[in-house]
């Protein structure tokens, strides 16, 4: 059974041309490129013969075909928080957003702190969907901040990433020992960089109405922890992934640390669509609660510049669904996996800050390669994990239409371009 997608603009990290893609048994069998002139795609005789040889024919009518996206950072709230999200709704939201692969955080109830628990969740996902999922395991057992004995039992081929996401490991000595184990066993340590000592001070400042003081304290919380975690990674030789980096100073720390890497790719950097595209200085976003918080325009522009300069390796969603009641009560985070591509395309590509191929690199090829997957490019022999998009289609965000249970988004009503077809 052969399938062909033709009359399509093919875009990945290395390609932006019109042509056709042939798929067989879940793999990309061949790619035909016909140049950048749209008029060529319907007149090539060789393409007509190829179309006739295929069993299933999809005329994309000039739409864009890209490698499906790979999300290095998502919360599906499973197990234990089914009112916020469950596997079915999380997977449906990922598919609606164009994602074929997700890396899931362990801050669930109970906390995922063993390989057995991680495998159980991944096995459930296999029964529900063809979306590939990696379930991470906590750095300290049950987030207790001390016990890392469970890390010795992990197999990198099954659980490649450990993280305390939602928190940071407060003890420097505990984090150092965890990174030593990670270096020996080959795990990636994904760091939620936040010095918790600053958090109550920031909360008090916010309650007193001193927003600027609170913001400065939370910036310091991220910057202090980022500097520490990078230092420990370089000392221990472990692979470290700096998650949702959001401040100009933290970006500078990563830039400095990458120059000292002991091997290529030792330090990887992630930013989110909301930190690249939104700031608290924008209308209606001054009281938005997310962790790390939305930063100033100065920091947001620094994030964009870091993307442009090649410092950033991954754009990941940090999809963090909550009930509307939880949001009213001050929960941090919001649903983002269904809007990630369109927000980045609208704010970064349509404005000329990035090329579409660069966005594909950040959302597909880089994260796929970091996970050792045969996907992320539209290349013969790789997995046919693809997404079809209408870049000209505009729409207004209405969270009622989300597949996710988390119906809150700070971009409700915003006009975006780049609809996932």
Coordinates of C-alpha atoms in Angstrom, one line a residue:
X1 CA 0.0 0.0 0.0
X2 CA 1.6 3.2 -1.2
X3 CA 0.4 6.7 -0.4
X4 CA 1.4 9.9 -2.1
X5 CA 1.0 13.5 -1.0
X6 CA 1.5 15.8 -4.0
X7 CA 0.9 19.4 -5.1
X8 CA 2.5 20.2 -1.8
X9 CA 5.1 22.6 -0.5
X10 CA 7.7 20.5 1.4
X11 CA 9.4 22.3 4.3
X12 CA 11.9 20.9 6.8
X13 CA 15.2 22.1 8.2
X14 CA 17.0 21.7 4.9
X15 CA 14.2 22.0 2.3
X16 CA 11.6 24.5 1.1
X17 CA 10.4 23.4 -2.3
X18 CA 7.3 22.1 -4.0
X19 CA 6.9 18.4 -4.8
X20 CA 5.6 15.1 -3.6
X21 CA 6.2 12.6 -0.8
X22 CA 5.6 8.8 -1.2
X23 CA 4.9 6.8 2.0
X24 CA 4.9 3.0 2.4
X25 CA 4.6 1.1 5.7
X26 CA 4.9 4.2 7.8
X27 CA 8.2 5.2 6.2
X28 CA 9.0 7.9 3.7
X29 CA 9.8 5.9 0.6
X30 CA 10.7 8.8 -1.7
X31 CA 10.7 12.6 -2.0
X32 CA 10.4 14.4 -5.3
X33 CA 11.5 18.0 -5.3
X34 CA 10.4 20.3 -8.2
X35 CA 11.8 23.7 -7.2
X36 CA 10.3 26.8 -5.6
X37 CA 8.0 27.6 -8.6
X38 CA 4.5 26.5 -7.7
X39 CA 3.6 26.2 -11.4
X40 CA 6.0 23.3 -11.8
X41 CA 4.1 20.9 -9.5
X42 CA 1.3 20.0 -11.8
X43 CA 3.1 19.6 -15.1
X44 CA 6.0 17.3 -14.4
X45 CA 5.4 14.0 -16.4
X46 CA 7.5 12.0 -14.0
X47 CA 5.2 13.1 -11.1
X48 CA 2.1 12.0 -13.0
X49 CA 3.5 8.5 -13.4
X50 CA 4.4 8.4 -9.7
X51 CA 0.9 9.5 -8.7
X52 CA -0.6 6.8 -10.9
X53 CA 1.6 4.1 -9.3
X54 CA 0.3 4.8 -5.8
X55 CA -2.8 3.3 -4.1
X56 CA -3.8 6.4 -2.1
X57 CA -3.5 9.8 -3.6
X58 CA -3.7 13.0 -1.5
X59 CA -3.8 16.3 -3.5
X60 CA -2.5 18.9 -1.0
X61 CA -3.5 21.7 -3.4
X62 CA -0.5 23.8 -2.5
X63 CA -0.6 23.3 1.3
X64 CA 2.6 22.9 3.4
X65 CA 3.9 19.5 4.5
X66 CA 6.3 19.6 7.5
X67 CA 7.8 16.9 9.8
X68 CA 5.4 16.5 12.7
X69 CA 6.5 18.4 15.8
X70 CA 8.3 16.9 18.8
X71 CA 7.5 18.4 22.2
X72 CA 10.3 18.1 24.7
X73 CA 8.2 19.4 27.6
X74 CA 4.5 18.6 28.3
X75 CA 2.3 17.9 31.2
X76 CA -0.5 15.4 30.7
X77 CA -1.4 15.3 34.4
X78 CA -1.5 11.5 34.4
X79 CA -1.8 9.8 36.8
X80 CA -3.9 11.4 39.4
X81 CA -5.1 14.7 38.0
X82 CA -7.8 13.7 35.6
X83 CA -9.8 16.8 36.2
X84 CA -7.0 18.8 34.4
X85 CA -6.0 16.3 31.7
X86 CA -5.9 12.6 31.0
X87 CA -4.0 10.5 28.5
X88 CA -6.9 10.5 25.9
X89 CA -7.3 14.3 26.0
X90 CA -3.6 15.0 26.2
X91 CA -2.9 12.8 23.1
X92 CA -5.8 14.3 21.2
X93 CA -4.5 17.8 22.0
X94 CA -1.0 16.8 20.8
X95 CA -2.4 15.5 17.5
X96 CA -4.5 18.6 17.0
X97 CA -1.3 20.7 17.5
X98 CA 0.6 18.7 14.9
X99 CA 2.8 16.7 17.4
X100 CA 3.8 13.1 16.9
X101 CA 6.1 12.9 19.9
X102 CA 5.8 14.1 23.5
X103 CA 8.1 14.1 26.6
X104 CA 5.9 14.0 29.7
X105 CA 6.8 15.5 33.0
X106 CA 6.7 13.5 36.3
X107 CA 4.9 16.0 38.6
X108 CA 1.8 13.9 38.8
X109 CA 0.0 12.3 41.7
X110 CA 1.8 10.1 42.7
X111 CA 5.1 11.5 41.3
X112 CA 6.6 9.3 38.7
X113 CA 9.7 8.1 40.5
X114 CA 10.5 4.7 39.0
X115 CA 11.1 3.0 35.7
X116 CA 8.2 0.7 36.3
X117 CA 5.8 3.6 36.7
X118 CA 7.2 5.2 33.6
X119 CA 6.9 2.1 31.5
X120 CA 3.3 1.5 32.7
X121 CA 2.3 5.0 31.4
X122 CA 4.1 4.6 28.1
X123 CA 2.4 1.2 27.6
X124 CA -1.0 2.7 28.2
X125 CA -0.2 5.4 25.6
X126 CA 0.8 2.7 23.0
X127 CA -2.7 1.2 23.4
X128 CA -4.4 4.6 22.9
X129 CA -2.4 6.3 20.1
X130 CA 0.5 6.1 17.6
X131 CA 1.9 9.2 19.2
X132 CA 5.4 8.4 20.7
X133 CA 5.7 9.3 24.4
X134 CA 8.7 9.4 26.7
X135 CA 7.8 9.5 30.4
X136 CA 10.4 11.2 32.5
X137 CA 11.2 10.2 36.0
X138 CA 11.8 12.5 39.0
X139 CA 15.4 13.3 40.0
X140 CA 14.6 12.8 43.7
X141 CA 12.1 10.2 44.8
X142 CA 8.6 11.7 45.2
X143 CA 10.2 15.1 44.9
X144 CA 11.5 14.8 48.5
X145 CA 14.7 16.7 47.6
X146 CA 17.0 14.1 49.0
X147 CA 16.6 10.5 47.9
X148 CA 18.2 9.7 44.5
X149 CA 18.7 5.9 45.0
X150 CA 16.1 5.0 42.4
X151 CA 18.3 6.5 39.6
X152 CA 20.6 3.6 39.8
X153 CA 17.9 1.3 38.5
X154 CA 17.0 3.3 35.4
X155 CA 17.8 2.2 31.9
X156 CA 18.7 5.0 29.6
X157 CA 17.1 3.2 26.6
X158 CA 13.8 3.3 28.4
X159 CA 14.0 6.4 30.5
X160 CA 16.4 8.8 28.8
X161 CA 15.4 11.9 30.7
X162 CA 15.2 12.7 34.4
X163 CA 13.7 16.0 35.8
X164 CA 12.3 17.6 38.8
X165 CA 10.1 19.8 36.6
X166 CA 7.8 22.0 38.5
X167 CA 10.6 22.4 41.1
X168 CA 14.3 22.4 41.2
X169 CA 16.5 20.3 43.4
X170 CA 17.3 22.7 46.2
X171 CA 20.4 20.9 47.6
X172 CA 23.5 21.5 45.5
X173 CA 25.1 18.4 46.9
X174 CA 22.1 16.2 46.0
X175 CA 22.0 17.7 42.5
X176 CA 25.7 17.1 42.0
X177 CA 25.3 13.4 43.0
X178 CA 22.3 13.0 40.7
X179 CA 24.3 14.5 37.8
X180 CA 27.2 12.2 38.5
X181 CA 24.8 9.2 38.2
X182 CA 23.3 10.7 35.0
X183 CA 26.8 11.2 33.5
X184 CA 27.7 7.6 34.2
X185 CA 24.4 6.1 32.9
X186 CA 23.9 8.6 30.0
X187 CA 20.7 10.3 31.1
X188 CA 19.8 13.9 30.3
X189 CA 19.0 16.0 33.3
X190 CA 16.3 18.4 32.4
X191 CA 16.4 21.4 34.8
X192 CA 13.6 23.6 35.9
X193 CA 15.9 26.3 37.1
X194 CA 14.4 28.1 40.1
X195 CA 16.0 28.9 43.4
X196 CA 13.0 28.3 45.8
X197 CA 14.4 30.7 48.4
X198 CA 13.2 33.6 46.3
X199 CA 9.7 32.4 45.7
X200 CA 8.0 33.3 49.0
X201 CA 9.6 36.7 48.9
X202 CA 8.2 37.2 45.4
X203 CA 4.8 36.0 46.5
X204 CA 4.8 38.5 49.4
X205 CA 5.9 41.3 47.1
X206 CA 3.1 40.4 44.6
X207 CA 0.5 40.3 47.5
X208 CA 1.7 43.8 48.5
X209 CA 1.1 45.0 45.0
X210 CA 4.8 45.5 44.2
X211 CA 4.9 43.7 40.9
X212 CA 8.3 45.0 39.8
X213 CA 9.9 43.7 43.0
X214 CA 8.3 40.3 42.6
X215 CA 9.5 40.1 39.0
X216 CA 13.0 40.9 39.9
X217 CA 13.0 38.3 42.6
X218 CA 11.7 35.6 40.2
X219 CA 14.3 36.6 37.6
X220 CA 16.9 36.2 40.3
X221 CA 15.5 32.8 41.2
X222 CA 15.9 31.6 37.6
X223 CA 19.3 33.1 37.0
X224 CA 20.8 31.8 40.3
X225 CA 19.6 28.3 39.6
X226 CA 20.6 28.3 36.0
X227 CA 24.1 29.3 36.8
X228 CA 24.4 26.6 39.5
X229 CA 23.0 23.8 37.3
X230 CA 25.3 24.7 34.4
X231 CA 28.3 24.7 36.7
X232 CA 27.4 21.3 38.1
X233 CA 26.8 19.9 34.7
X234 CA 30.2 21.0 33.5
X235 CA 31.8 19.7 36.7
X236 CA 30.2 16.2 36.4
X237 CA 30.2 15.9 32.6
X238 CA 26.5 15.1 32.4
X239 CA 24.1 16.1 29.6
X240 CA 21.9 18.9 30.9
X241 CA 18.8 20.4 29.3
X242 CA 17.8 23.9 30.5
X243 CA 14.1 24.0 30.3
X244 CA 11.9 27.0 29.6
X245 CA 14.7 29.6 29.8
X246 CA 13.2 33.0 30.0
X247 CA 15.6 35.7 31.1
X248 CA 18.4 37.6 29.4
X249 CA 20.9 36.8 32.1
X250 CA 20.1 33.0 32.1
X251 CA 20.5 33.0 28.3
X252 CA 23.9 34.6 28.8
X253 CA 24.9 31.9 31.3
X254 CA 23.9 29.2 28.8
X255 CA 25.9 30.9 26.1
X256 CA 29.0 31.0 28.3
X257 CA 28.6 27.4 29.4
X258 CA 28.2 26.1 25.8
X259 CA 31.6 27.4 25.1
X260 CA 33.0 25.2 27.8
X261 CA 31.2 21.9 26.8
X262 CA 33.3 18.8 27.2
X263 CA 31.4 17.2 24.3
X264 CA 29.1 18.4 21.6
X265 CA 25.5 18.7 22.7
X266 CA 26.3 18.4 26.4
X267 CA 24.2 21.5 27.1
X268 CA 20.9 22.0 25.3
X269 CA 18.5 24.9 25.7
X270 CA 14.7 25.1 25.5
X271 CA 12.4 28.1 25.3
X272 CA 8.6 28.1 25.1
X273 CA 6.3 29.8 22.5
X274 CA 4.9 32.0 25.3
X275 CA 8.3 33.3 26.4
X276 CA 9.3 34.0 22.8
X277 CA 6.0 35.6 21.8
X278 CA 4.4 37.2 24.9
X279 CA 5.5 39.5 27.7
X280 CA 3.8 40.9 30.8
X281 CA 4.1 44.3 29.2
X282 CA 1.5 43.3 26.6
X283 CA -2.1 44.3 27.1
X284 CA -3.9 42.0 29.5
X285 CA -0.9 39.9 30.4
X286 CA 0.5 41.7 33.4
X287 CA -1.2 39.4 35.9
X288 CA -0.7 36.1 34.0
X289 CA 0.4 33.2 36.1
X290 CA 2.9 30.8 34.7
X291 CA 6.2 29.4 35.9
X292 CA 8.6 30.8 34.9
X293 CA 6.5 33.9 34.6
X294 CA 6.1 36.0 31.5
X295 CA 9.0 38.4 31.4
X296 CA 9.6 41.9 30.2
X297 CA 9.8 42.9 26.6
X298 CA 13.6 43.2 27.1
X299 CA 13.8 39.5 28.1
X300 CA 11.3 38.4 25.4
X301 CA 13.4 40.1 22.7
X302 CA 16.5 38.4 24.2
X303 CA 14.8 35.0 23.8
X304 CA 14.0 35.8 20.1
X305 CA 17.6 37.0 19.6
X306 CA 18.9 33.8 21.2
X307 CA 16.8 31.8 18.7
X308 CA 18.0 33.8 15.8
X309 CA 21.7 33.4 16.9
X310 CA 21.4 29.6 17.2
X311 CA 21.7 29.4 20.9
X312 CA 18.3 27.8 21.4
X313 CA 18.0 24.1 20.5
X314 CA 14.3 23.5 21.1
X315 CA 11.0 25.3 21.2
X316 CA 8.8 23.2 23.6
X317 CA 5.3 23.9 24.8
X318 CA 5.3 23.4 28.5
X319 CA 1.7 22.4 28.0
X320 CA 0.3 22.8 31.5
X321 CA -3.5 22.4 31.6
X322 CA -5.6 23.4 34.6
X323 CA -9.3 23.6 35.3
X324 CA -10.8 27.1 35.2
X325 CA -11.4 26.9 38.9
X326 CA -7.7 26.1 39.5
X327 CA -6.7 29.1 37.4
X328 CA -9.0 31.4 39.4
X329 CA -7.3 30.1 42.5
X330 CA -3.8 31.0 41.2
X331 CA -2.6 27.9 39.4
X332 CA 0.5 28.5 37.3
X333 CA 0.5 27.4 33.6
X334 CA -1.9 27.0 30.8
X335 CA -2.7 24.8 27.8
X336 CA -0.3 25.4 24.9
X337 CA 0.2 22.3 22.8
X338 CA -2.6 23.1 20.4
X339 CA -1.5 26.6 19.7
X340 CA 2.3 26.3 19.8
X341 CA 3.0 26.1 16.1
X342 CA 0.5 28.8 15.1
X343 CA 1.6 31.2 17.7
X344 CA 5.3 30.8 16.7
X345 CA 4.4 31.0 13.0
X346 CA 2.4 34.1 13.5
X347 CA 4.8 36.0 15.8
X348 CA 8.1 34.8 14.6
X349 CA 7.9 33.6 10.9
X350 CA 5.2 35.9 9.5
X351 CA 7.0 38.9 11.1
X352 CA 10.3 37.9 9.4
X353 CA 12.2 37.0 12.5
X354 CA 12.7 33.4 11.6
X355 CA 12.4 31.3 8.4
X356 CA 9.8 28.4 8.4
X357 CA 12.7 26.0 8.0
X358 CA 14.3 27.4 11.2
X359 CA 11.1 26.9 13.1
X360 CA 11.0 23.3 11.8
X361 CA 14.5 22.8 13.1
X362 CA 13.5 24.0 16.6
X363 CA 10.2 22.1 16.7
X364 CA 11.0 18.9 14.8
X365 CA 14.6 18.0 13.7
X366 CA 16.5 19.2 16.8
X367 CA 14.3 17.6 19.4
X368 CA 14.0 14.4 17.4
X369 CA 17.7 14.1 17.1
X370 CA 18.2 14.8 20.8
X371 CA 15.9 11.8 21.5
X372 CA 17.7 9.6 18.9
X373 CA 14.6 9.3 16.7
X374 CA 14.3 8.5 13.0
X375 CA 12.1 11.5 12.3
X376 CA 12.2 15.3 12.2
X377 CA 13.1 15.6 8.5
X378 CA 11.3 14.8 5.3
X379 CA 13.9 12.4 4.0
X380 CA 13.8 8.9 2.4
X381 CA 13.9 6.1 5.0
X382 CA 12.7 8.1 8.0
X383 CA 9.4 7.7 9.8
X384 CA 6.5 9.3 8.0
X385 CA 5.5 11.5 10.9
X386 CA 4.2 14.5 9.0
X387 CA 1.8 17.4 9.4
X388 CA -0.1 19.3 6.8
X389 CA -0.7 23.0 7.3
X390 CA -2.5 25.9 5.7
X391 CA -0.3 28.8 6.4
X392 CA -2.7 31.3 4.8
X393 CA -5.6 30.3 7.0
X394 CA -6.3 32.7 9.8
X395 CA -8.4 31.9 12.9
X396 CA -9.2 33.3 16.3
X397 CA -8.3 31.3 19.3
X398 CA -11.3 29.9 21.1
X399 CA -10.3 27.6 24.0
X400 CA -13.8 26.0 23.9
X401 CA -12.6 24.2 20.8
X402 CA -9.5 22.7 22.5
X403 CA -9.2 18.9 22.7
X404 CA -7.4 19.4 26.0
X405 CA -9.4 19.5 29.2
X406 CA -7.5 22.7 30.0
X407 CA -9.6 25.4 28.5
X408 CA -7.5 28.3 29.7
X409 CA -5.1 30.2 27.5
X410 CA -3.7 33.8 27.8
X411 CA -4.2 34.2 24.0
X412 CA -8.0 33.6 24.0
X413 CA -9.4 35.6 21.0
X414 CA -6.0 36.2 19.5
X415 CA -5.9 36.0 15.7
X416 CA -3.3 33.5 14.5
X417 CA -2.2 32.1 11.1
X418 CA -1.0 28.6 10.3
X419 CA -3.9 26.2 10.8
X420 CA -3.1 22.5 11.4
X421 CA -5.0 20.5 8.7

